[in-house]
Amino acid sequence: MRQHYIETVTGLPIPIADWFAARGWAPRRHQLEMVAAARAGRHALLVAPTGAGKTLAGFLSTLADLADDPRDGLHTIYVSPLKALATDVQRNLLTPVAEIGLDIRVETRTGDTPSDRKKRQRERPPQILLTTPESLALLISYPDAATMLAGVQTVIVDEIHAFATTKRGDQLALALSRLQAIAPAMRRVGLSATIADPEAYQGWLAPDADAAAVALVTGDPGADPVVEILVIEDRIPWAGHNGRWAARAVMRRLEAAKLAIVFVNTRAVAELVFRDLWAENDQALPIGIHHGSLSVEARRKVEAAMSNGKLRAIVATASLDLGIDWGDVDLVIQMGAPKGSSRLLQRTGRANHRMDEASHAIIVPGNRFEYLESLAAQDAVREHELDQDQFRPGGIDVLAQHIVGCAAAEPFDADELCAEVRSAAPYAGLTRARFDATISFVATGGYSLRAYDRYQRLKQNKDGRWRLSHPRLALQHRLNSGTIVEAVTMNVVYGRGGGRGGGRRFGQVEEWFGGQLRVGDSFMFAGQTLEVTGFDGPDIFVRLGRGDPRVPTYVGGRMPLSTNLAARVRGLFNAPERWAEMPADVHEWLAIQQLRSRLPGLDDLLVETFERDGRHFMVAYGFAGRNAHQTLGMLLTQRMEAAGLQPLGFVGSDYVVAVWSLRPVTDPRPLFSPDVFEEELADWMAASPFLRRAFREVAIIGGLIDRALPGQFKTGKQMSVSSDLIYDVLRRHEPDHLLLSAAWSDARSKLTDIARLGALLDLAQANMVHVTLDRVSPLAVPVLLEVGRERVAGAADSALLIEADALAAEAMRLD
Amino acid sequence: MSVSLSFAGETLVPLACGGLHWPAQQALLVADLHFEKGSAFARRGRFLPPHDSADTLACLIDALELTGATRVFCLGDSFHDAGGPARLPDRPRAALRLLTQSLDWLWITGNHDDDAAAVLGGRVMVEARIGALTLRHEAVPGAPEPELSGHFHPKVAVHIRGRRIVRRCFAVSATKMILPAYGAFTGGLLVDDPAIGAALGGPALAFVAEGDRLLRFPVPMGRIAAE
């Protein structure tokens, strides 16, 4: 009777219900709804704030099922974006499993798992396997994996919002489609932080993108976070991005907190902010630093220090963004504007993992535009408005990799595989012709000459099924698979070089930075000033140094302002009633702008032109994000060149683009014309480093060239082929090649924000407000202060080389 | 017209394509053609574009037309591997045969291809003495005689205004000149790499032919290997 009663109320078996009761807990509504969805055999997406017991909610139905019917065999696969997260969940899952007294084996399988254990897992699988998309993709490439996977009941995708819009998401979606074919009864479960558009994620998770097949379970909202904007003496600086001016005030806040995370937007800024804070750290509080360039060991050490309570604050980048509960964080500080409300909310969620207590975040705006952006983010968080995620079609390079993986497991039928691939949401729109072209690319490179038919990697059996032509290719695939392509880097090694393993690895810097260091140079890394003592192949040997260091610059890492916050910033310009709550100098800045020029409207493009020091400036307030503005700057200068206006340079920020020239722009509208924009852009992109970078990525993911494996660097023999050289040859001879088109679509969506730029050009035609001024306007000051600090884009390499030669010649002249 | 430099008393003209024109000998020198590198990778399952030999050869023919050279000295590693000549597609094969028949053509043997190119015509030597200069594939450190060689694929990286620009270069010391790799798929080794430093044996300059100019960059001595 008691059993019946409990099961009706909670849907949970007695041992689990008793466990909750013994801990003095009641299962939460969304946890029970997840169990109910499982009982009904439905896929499910759980959207809940941090601290809502999401992980347990995901696993509860598995535990219930295995409690009711204990059995061997792989039951549930859990996929996490981070290796470390899988380790963390193992801890959080093992505790309830042990306390409930369930006989369930839980194991991890990641890139760090030794190969003998992986083999053992395929022979005698645990009931619950914790893994990453990369390891899952590798798992399904083994011929014996189907036996292990055939009985899988549930796959749980944690932090689904971190996957769905990326190539890792493409890879995972393809792996899920394969898993579903192997285990047709498998249920898909997604766990997500709060997201703007759950239905889009339901569609992403579902087989055949059928959102209706996925039950949506929503957790109760947590307490609203408290978001504060740091203002000192009623002033905000004119320029800057990182809030470094406020280091002293930030330090005082850190002293008052138990454990704080100081989030910054790039790795280079992390180093600078760390140094600034240290300079103000009178009490010598233990402060750590955490970013993606540090070695794994260094990061794990900091994480451990954090959860053991040995740190009081940590300066971190997005590498700490995902939901790991490392310690009792009670304060989050965001240095510089957050760029998006979802990101701010997620970072804020790091403070205080108990959902019924408010988490506390402080934004430190870097300049006045960023102050408005911070205010906009504060409003958005208060109103629960989140950023929309940009879903995009799956990458052809990832598909090529998947096809090799499938062939490595067993021969496949092209019709069946095509249908299976299309059941993955990112590939729902894949045409058969493109699928066939991808097979042809995998088989022989996809060249018009068919020169490599005799070396083909895929061969057709008599029954028409495709198989790998040589077992060696499966090994090659496993060594090179994955969708994360790192920039070429050099290792920072502490201590004496020479013999193998001589020093301790600190982490990596990008090769273009490392390559310009000389012995005796100092640079900031891992929060310390390091001095270069020598080089050996890919290794830079360092010791502790002093003096005025350089800071490594990292390509990318800056995320553009979200459209949602951009609209809100425009709203603040047009809401004078809000100005009173702003610091006095921001208020005054806006008021004088209104007097002297115009304020940007809700839906227009304000363009100011004025002269200063013999240069003619044009400033356009597009609010389309830095990527779109920088592309626009390129486009404008190109068109001004053609119009004989003699442009000298441009700079783009998240809010505006400024162009300057020797002759004045009198009629800006034609410069912003959307006509032939695509062609001009194509010409420029083809010659730019963007497309080359994108090509390198698709060439590695698509299996055209090998990843640089550790140890290859030093041989000095040219083992790998530079993707740039291949790119040049392909463009000349095979302009329609599959990988070139893949690189194009990547570059367009990721690097230049074409859609936002297109919308901006249309806006310029429909609603441009041009103001001619006799001098610089208040709103234009921040971007003009950036002039000269940005690298000059567009200048031809040849011209720069010749200039470098001339500079050297001048410096060396003896007269 | 391109700019010349003086090396061991000879007037030599580095070309933008990576070749070296020696007007007094009516000769064009090229190093590390690495013909059929694409198909060498294809055999191992990496399908690089199959156009590298045709591209490399087209550049070579352009350089011959530009300079009017009647002699061609290839400084080794002309094929990416010994099986390369057999894989060479018909059209570049015919073109190459025509060239070796109509010009004074010398293949220096390399570590990749040895004498494999011999089947395509032309003479084959391990090293050659032309005028005052010795031609070989890999520089012999400490050898006193002025020498032209290849093997190392030198390239130079120039940092300017936040950009890093990398170009193939001619690495030149008092008695050694190392030519850049000529092949379409040949990468390079930075000219300040210790391996090249040891081969050059002394202070050196990196020359880059850019359009009709000859740019020169000091080879930094700072990047020495750690003790």
JSON list of N, CA, C and O in Angstrom, two decimals, chain A residues 375-414:
[
{"chain": "A", "resi": 375, "resn": "LEU", "atom": "N", "xyz": [23.60, 49.17, -18.65]},
{"chain": "A", "resi": 375, "resn": "LEU", "atom": "CA", "xyz": [22.25, 49.53, -18.19]},
{"chain": "A", "resi": 375, "resn": "LEU", "atom": "C", "xyz": [21.21, 48.71, -18.97]},
{"chain": "A", "resi": 375, "resn": "LEU", "atom": "O", "xyz": [20.25, 48.19, -18.40]},
{"chain": "A", "resi": 376, "resn": "ALA", "atom": "N", "xyz": [21.46, 48.59, -20.27]},
{"chain": "A", "resi": 376, "resn": "ALA", "atom": "CA", "xyz": [20.54, 47.81, -21.11]},
{"chain": "A", "resi": 376, "resn": "ALA", "atom": "C", "xyz": [20.52, 46.35, -20.66]},
{"chain": "A", "resi": 376, "resn": "ALA", "atom": "O", "xyz": [19.47, 45.72, -20.60]},
{"chain": "A", "resi": 377, "resn": "ALA", "atom": "N", "xyz": [21.71, 45.82, -20.32]},
{"chain": "A", "resi": 377, "resn": "ALA", "atom": "CA", "xyz": [21.79, 44.42, -19.87]},
{"chain": "A", "resi": 377, "resn": "ALA", "atom": "C", "xyz": [21.08, 44.25, -18.54]},
{"chain": "A", "resi": 377, "resn": "ALA", "atom": "O", "xyz": [20.38, 43.26, -18.32]},
{"chain": "A", "resi": 378, "resn": "GLN", "atom": "N", "xyz": [21.24, 45.24, -17.67]},
{"chain": "A", "resi": 378, "resn": "GLN", "atom": "CA", "xyz": [20.56, 45.20, -16.37]},
{"chain": "A", "resi": 378, "resn": "GLN", "atom": "C", "xyz": [19.04, 45.17, -16.58]},
{"chain": "A", "resi": 378, "resn": "GLN", "atom": "O", "xyz": [18.34, 44.36, -15.97]},
{"chain": "A", "resi": 379, "resn": "ASP", "atom": "N", "xyz": [18.54, 46.03, -17.49]},
{"chain": "A", "resi": 379, "resn": "ASP", "atom": "CA", "xyz": [17.11, 46.03, -17.81]},
{"chain": "A", "resi": 379, "resn": "ASP", "atom": "C", "xyz": [16.67, 44.68, -18.35]},
{"chain": "A", "resi": 379, "resn": "ASP", "atom": "O", "xyz": [15.64, 44.14, -17.98]},
{"chain": "A", "resi": 380, "resn": "ALA", "atom": "N", "xyz": [17.48, 44.15, -19.29]},
{"chain": "A", "resi": 380, "resn": "ALA", "atom": "CA", "xyz": [17.11, 42.90, -19.95]},
{"chain": "A", "resi": 380, "resn": "ALA", "atom": "C", "xyz": [17.02, 41.77, -18.94]},
{"chain": "A", "resi": 380, "resn": "ALA", "atom": "O", "xyz": [16.11, 40.95, -18.98]},
{"chain": "A", "resi": 381, "resn": "VAL", "atom": "N", "xyz": [17.99, 41.72, -18.02]},
{"chain": "A", "resi": 381, "resn": "VAL", "atom": "CA", "xyz": [17.97, 40.67, -17.01]},
{"chain": "A", "resi": 381, "resn": "VAL", "atom": "C", "xyz": [16.74, 40.83, -16.12]},
{"chain": "A", "resi": 381, "resn": "VAL", "atom": "O", "xyz": [16.05, 39.86, -15.80]},
{"chain": "A", "resi": 382, "resn": "ARG", "atom": "N", "xyz": [16.43, 42.06, -15.76]},
{"chain": "A", "resi": 382, "resn": "ARG", "atom": "CA", "xyz": [15.27, 42.29, -14.91]},
{"chain": "A", "resi": 382, "resn": "ARG", "atom": "C", "xyz": [13.99, 41.84, -15.63]},
{"chain": "A", "resi": 382, "resn": "ARG", "atom": "O", "xyz": [13.08, 41.31, -15.03]},
{"chain": "A", "resi": 383, "resn": "GLU", "atom": "N", "xyz": [13.94, 42.06, -16.93]},
{"chain": "A", "resi": 383, "resn": "GLU", "atom": "CA", "xyz": [12.74, 41.70, -17.69]},
{"chain": "A", "resi": 383, "resn": "GLU", "atom": "C", "xyz": [12.81, 40.28, -18.26]},
{"chain": "A", "resi": 383, "resn": "GLU", "atom": "O", "xyz": [12.00, 39.90, -19.10]},
{"chain": "A", "resi": 384, "resn": "HIS", "atom": "N", "xyz": [13.83, 39.53, -17.87]},
{"chain": "A", "resi": 384, "resn": "HIS", "atom": "CA", "xyz": [13.99, 38.15, -18.32]},
{"chain": "A", "resi": 384, "resn": "HIS", "atom": "C", "xyz": [14.07, 38.04, -19.84]},
{"chain": "A", "resi": 384, "resn": "HIS", "atom": "O", "xyz": [13.54, 37.10, -20.42]},
{"chain": "A", "resi": 385, "resn": "GLU", "atom": "N", "xyz": [14.65, 39.03, -20.48]},
{"chain": "A", "resi": 385, "resn": "GLU", "atom": "CA", "xyz": [14.76, 38.96, -21.94]},
{"chain": "A", "resi": 385, "resn": "GLU", "atom": "C", "xyz": [16.13, 38.39, -22.29]},
{"chain": "A", "resi": 385, "resn": "GLU", "atom": "O", "xyz": [17.16, 38.91, -21.86]},
{"chain": "A", "resi": 386, "resn": "LEU", "atom": "N", "xyz": [16.13, 37.34, -23.09]},
{"chain": "A", "resi": 386, "resn": "LEU", "atom": "CA", "xyz": [17.38, 36.66, -23.42]},
{"chain": "A", "resi": 386, "resn": "LEU", "atom": "C", "xyz": [17.69, 36.83, -24.90]},
{"chain": "A", "resi": 386, "resn": "LEU", "atom": "O", "xyz": [16.84, 37.20, -25.70]},
{"chain": "A", "resi": 387, "resn": "ASP", "atom": "N", "xyz": [18.94, 36.56, -25.26]},
{"chain": "A", "resi": 387, "resn": "ASP", "atom": "CA", "xyz": [19.35, 36.67, -26.66]},
{"chain": "A", "resi": 387, "resn": "ASP", "atom": "C", "xyz": [18.91, 35.44, -27.43]},
{"chain": "A", "resi": 387, "resn": "ASP", "atom": "O", "xyz": [18.98, 34.32, -26.94]},
{"chain": "A", "resi": 388, "resn": "GLN", "atom": "N", "xyz": [18.51, 35.67, -28.68]},
{"chain": "A", "resi": 388, "resn": "GLN", "atom": "CA", "xyz": [18.17, 34.55, -29.57]},
{"chain": "A", "resi": 388, "resn": "GLN", "atom": "C", "xyz": [19.47, 33.91, -30.05]},
{"chain": "A", "resi": 388, "resn": "GLN", "atom": "O", "xyz": [20.41, 34.61, -30.38]},
{"chain": "A", "resi": 389, "resn": "ASP", "atom": "N", "xyz": [19.50, 32.59, -30.10]},
{"chain": "A", "resi": 389, "resn": "ASP", "atom": "CA", "xyz": [20.68, 31.93, -30.65]},
{"chain": "A", "resi": 389, "resn": "ASP", "atom": "C", "xyz": [20.54, 31.78, -32.15]},
{"chain": "A", "resi": 389, "resn": "ASP", "atom": "O", "xyz": [19.45, 31.60, -32.67]},
{"chain": "A", "resi": 390, "resn": "GLN", "atom": "N", "xyz": [21.67, 31.87, -32.82]},
{"chain": "A", "resi": 390, "resn": "GLN", "atom": "CA", "xyz": [21.66, 31.76, -34.29]},
{"chain": "A", "resi": 390, "resn": "GLN", "atom": "C", "xyz": [21.95, 30.31, -34.70]},
{"chain": "A", "resi": 390, "resn": "GLN", "atom": "O", "xyz": [23.09, 29.87, -34.67]},
{"chain": "A", "resi": 391, "resn": "PHE", "atom": "N", "xyz": [20.90, 29.60, -35.07]},
{"chain": "A", "resi": 391, "resn": "PHE", "atom": "CA", "xyz": [21.12, 28.26, -35.60]},
{"chain": "A", "resi": 391, "resn": "PHE", "atom": "C", "xyz": [21.54, 28.37, -37.05]},
{"chain": "A", "resi": 391, "resn": "PHE", "atom": "O", "xyz": [21.18, 29.31, -37.73]},
{"chain": "A", "resi": 392, "resn": "ARG", "atom": "N", "xyz": [22.36, 27.43, -37.52]},
{"chain": "A", "resi": 392, "resn": "ARG", "atom": "CA", "xyz": [22.80, 27.49, -38.91]},
{"chain": "A", "resi": 392, "resn": "ARG", "atom": "C", "xyz": [22.95, 26.07, -39.43]},
{"chain": "A", "resi": 392, "resn": "ARG", "atom": "O", "xyz": [23.04, 25.13, -38.65]},
{"chain": "A", "resi": 393, "resn": "PRO", "atom": "N", "xyz": [22.97, 25.92, -40.77]},
{"chain": "A", "resi": 393, "resn": "PRO", "atom": "CA", "xyz": [23.07, 24.57, -41.33]},
{"chain": "A", "resi": 393, "resn": "PRO", "atom": "C", "xyz": [24.38, 23.91, -40.92]},
{"chain": "A", "resi": 393, "resn": "PRO", "atom": "O", "xyz": [25.40, 24.57, -40.73]},
{"chain": "A", "resi": 394, "resn": "GLY", "atom": "N", "xyz": [24.34, 22.59, -40.80]},
{"chain": "A", "resi": 394, "resn": "GLY", "atom": "CA", "xyz": [25.52, 21.85, -40.36]},
{"chain": "A", "resi": 394, "resn": "GLY", "atom": "C", "xyz": [26.67, 21.94, -41.36]},
{"chain": "A", "resi": 394, "resn": "GLY", "atom": "O", "xyz": [26.46, 22.06, -42.56]},
{"chain": "A", "resi": 395, "resn": "GLY", "atom": "N", "xyz": [27.89, 21.87, -40.86]},
{"chain": "A", "resi": 395, "resn": "GLY", "atom": "CA", "xyz": [29.07, 21.99, -41.70]},
{"chain": "A", "resi": 395, "resn": "GLY", "atom": "C", "xyz": [29.32, 20.73, -42.54]},
{"chain": "A", "resi": 395, "resn": "GLY", "atom": "O", "xyz": [29.17, 19.61, -42.04]},
{"chain": "A", "resi": 396, "resn": "ILE", "atom": "N", "xyz": [29.71, 20.97, -43.79]},
{"chain": "A", "resi": 396, "resn": "ILE", "atom": "CA", "xyz": [30.03, 19.86, -44.68]},
{"chain": "A", "resi": 396, "resn": "ILE", "atom": "C", "xyz": [31.31, 19.15, -44.23]},
{"chain": "A", "resi": 396, "resn": "ILE", "atom": "O", "xyz": [31.46, 17.94, -44.36]},
{"chain": "A", "resi": 397, "resn": "ASP", "atom": "N", "xyz": [32.24, 19.92, -43.65]},
{"chain": "A", "resi": 397, "resn": "ASP", "atom": "CA", "xyz": [33.48, 19.32, -43.15]},
{"chain": "A", "resi": 397, "resn": "ASP", "atom": "C", "xyz": [33.18, 18.32, -42.04]},
{"chain": "A", "resi": 397, "resn": "ASP", "atom": "O", "xyz": [33.76, 17.23, -41.99]},
{"chain": "A", "resi": 398, "resn": "VAL", "atom": "N", "xyz": [32.24, 18.68, -41.15]},
{"chain": "A", "resi": 398, "resn": "VAL", "atom": "CA", "xyz": [31.88, 17.78, -40.06]},
{"chain": "A", "resi": 398, "resn": "VAL", "atom": "C", "xyz": [31.20, 16.53, -40.62]},
{"chain": "A", "resi": 398, "resn": "VAL", "atom": "O", "xyz": [31.45, 15.40, -40.18]},
{"chain": "A", "resi": 399, "resn": "LEU", "atom": "N", "xyz": [30.38, 16.73, -41.65]},
{"chain": "A", "resi": 399, "resn": "LEU", "atom": "CA", "xyz": [29.71, 15.59, -42.29]},
{"chain": "A", "resi": 399, "resn": "LEU", "atom": "C", "xyz": [30.75, 14.64, -42.91]},
{"chain": "A", "resi": 399, "resn": "LEU", "atom": "O", "xyz": [30.64, 13.42, -42.77]},
{"chain": "A", "resi": 400, "resn": "ALA", "atom": "N", "xyz": [31.76, 15.21, -43.56]},
{"chain": "A", "resi": 400, "resn": "ALA", "atom": "CA", "xyz": [32.79, 14.37, -44.17]},
{"chain": "A", "resi": 400, "resn": "ALA", "atom": "C", "xyz": [33.47, 13.52, -43.11]},
{"chain": "A", "resi": 400, "resn": "ALA", "atom": "O", "xyz": [33.69, 12.32, -43.29]},
{"chain": "A", "resi": 401, "resn": "GLN", "atom": "N", "xyz": [33.75, 14.14, -41.96]},
{"chain": "A", "resi": 401, "resn": "GLN", "atom": "CA", "xyz": [34.39, 13.40, -40.88]},
{"chain": "A", "resi": 401, "resn": "GLN", "atom": "C", "xyz": [33.47, 12.28, -40.37]},
{"chain": "A", "resi": 401, "resn": "GLN", "atom": "O", "xyz": [33.90, 11.15, -40.11]},
{"chain": "A", "resi": 402, "resn": "HIS", "atom": "N", "xyz": [32.20, 12.60, -40.27]},
{"chain": "A", "resi": 402, "resn": "HIS", "atom": "CA", "xyz": [31.22, 11.61, -39.80]},
{"chain": "A", "resi": 402, "resn": "HIS", "atom": "C", "xyz": [31.13, 10.42, -40.76]},
{"chain": "A", "resi": 402, "resn": "HIS", "atom": "O", "xyz": [31.05, 9.27, -40.33]},
{"chain": "A", "resi": 403, "resn": "ILE", "atom": "N", "xyz": [31.17, 10.71, -42.04]},
{"chain": "A", "resi": 403, "resn": "ILE", "atom": "CA", "xyz": [31.08, 9.64, -43.05]},
{"chain": "A", "resi": 403, "resn": "ILE", "atom": "C", "xyz": [32.25, 8.67, -42.89]},
{"chain": "A", "resi": 403, "resn": "ILE", "atom": "O", "xyz": [32.07, 7.45, -42.92]},
{"chain": "A", "resi": 404, "resn": "VAL", "atom": "N", "xyz": [33.45, 9.20, -42.68]},
{"chain": "A", "resi": 404, "resn": "VAL", "atom": "CA", "xyz": [34.61, 8.32, -42.48]},
{"chain": "A", "resi": 404, "resn": "VAL", "atom": "C", "xyz": [34.41, 7.48, -41.22]},
{"chain": "A", "resi": 404, "resn": "VAL", "atom": "O", "xyz": [34.67, 6.28, -41.21]},
{"chain": "A", "resi": 405, "resn": "GLY", "atom": "N", "xyz": [33.91, 8.12, -40.16]},
{"chain": "A", "resi": 405, "resn": "GLY", "atom": "CA", "xyz": [33.67, 7.40, -38.91]},
{"chain": "A", "resi": 405, "resn": "GLY", "atom": "C", "xyz": [32.67, 6.27, -39.10]},
{"chain": "A", "resi": 405, "resn": "GLY", "atom": "O", "xyz": [32.87, 5.16, -38.59]},
{"chain": "A", "resi": 406, "resn": "CYS", "atom": "N", "xyz": [31.61, 6.52, -39.85]},
{"chain": "A", "resi": 406, "resn": "CYS", "atom": "CA", "xyz": [30.60, 5.48, -40.11]},
{"chain": "A", "resi": 406, "resn": "CYS", "atom": "C", "xyz": [31.22, 4.33, -40.89]},
{"chain": "A", "resi": 406, "resn": "CYS", "atom": "O", "xyz": [31.00, 3.15, -40.58]},
{"chain": "A", "resi": 407, "resn": "ALA", "atom": "N", "xyz": [32.02, 4.68, -41.90]},
{"chain": "A", "resi": 407, "resn": "ALA", "atom": "CA", "xyz": [32.65, 3.63, -42.72]},
{"chain": "A", "resi": 407, "resn": "ALA", "atom": "C", "xyz": [33.64, 2.83, -41.90]},
{"chain": "A", "resi": 407, "resn": "ALA", "atom": "O", "xyz": [33.84, 1.63, -42.13]},
{"chain": "A", "resi": 408, "resn": "ALA", "atom": "N", "xyz": [34.27, 3.49, -40.91]},
{"chain": "A", "resi": 408, "resn": "ALA", "atom": "CA", "xyz": [35.23, 2.78, -40.08]},
{"chain": "A", "resi": 408, "resn": "ALA", "atom": "C", "xyz": [34.53, 1.73, -39.23]},
{"chain": "A", "resi": 408, "resn": "ALA", "atom": "O", "xyz": [35.10, 0.68, -38.91]},
{"chain": "A", "resi": 409, "resn": "ALA", "atom": "N", "xyz": [33.27, 1.98, -38.85]},
{"chain": "A", "resi": 409, "resn": "ALA", "atom": "CA", "xyz": [32.54, 1.04, -38.02]},
{"chain": "A", "resi": 409, "resn": "ALA", "atom": "C", "xyz": [32.04, -0.16, -38.84]},
{"chain": "A", "resi": 409, "resn": "ALA", "atom": "O", "xyz": [32.22, -1.30, -38.46]},
{"chain": "A", "resi": 410, "resn": "GLU", "atom": "N", "xyz": [31.42, 0.17, -39.99]},
{"chain": "A", "resi": 410, "resn": "GLU", "atom": "CA", "xyz": [30.92, -0.92, -40.84]},
{"chain": "A", "resi": 410, "resn": "GLU", "atom": "C", "xyz": [30.55, -0.32, -42.20]},
{"chain": "A", "resi": 410, "resn": "GLU", "atom": "O", "xyz": [30.29, 0.88, -42.30]},
{"chain": "A", "resi": 411, "resn": "PRO", "atom": "N", "xyz": [30.51, -1.16, -43.25]},
{"chain": "A", "resi": 411, "resn": "PRO", "atom": "CA", "xyz": [30.14, -0.63, -44.57]},
{"chain": "A", "resi": 411, "resn": "PRO", "atom": "C", "xyz": [28.74, -0.02, -44.50]},
{"chain": "A", "resi": 411, "resn": "PRO", "atom": "O", "xyz": [27.87, -0.53, -43.81]},
{"chain": "A", "resi": 412, "resn": "PHE", "atom": "N", "xyz": [28.54, 1.10, -45.21]},
{"chain": "A", "resi": 412, "resn": "PHE", "atom": "CA", "xyz": [27.22, 1.75, -45.15]},
{"chain": "A", "resi": 412, "resn": "PHE", "atom": "C", "xyz": [26.59, 1.86, -46.52]},
{"chain": "A", "resi": 412, "resn": "PHE", "atom": "O", "xyz": [27.28, 1.88, -47.54]},
{"chain": "A", "resi": 413, "resn": "ASP", "atom": "N", "xyz": [25.25, 1.94, -46.49]},
{"chain": "A", "resi": 413, "resn": "ASP", "atom": "CA", "xyz": [24.49, 2.16, -47.70]},
{"chain": "A", "resi": 413, "resn": "ASP", "atom": "C", "xyz": [24.23, 3.66, -47.83]},
{"chain": "A", "resi": 413, "resn": "ASP", "atom": "O", "xyz": [23.77, 4.30, -46.88]},
{"chain": "A", "resi": 414, "resn": "ALA", "atom": "N", "xyz": [24.54, 4.23, -48.98]},
{"chain": "A", "resi": 414, "resn": "ALA", "atom": "CA", "xyz": [24.48, 5.69, -49.13]},
{"chain": "A", "resi": 414, "resn": "ALA", "atom": "C", "xyz": [23.06, 6.21, -48.90]},
{"chain": "A", "resi": 414, "resn": "ALA", "atom": "O", "xyz": [22.87, 7.25, -48.26]}
]
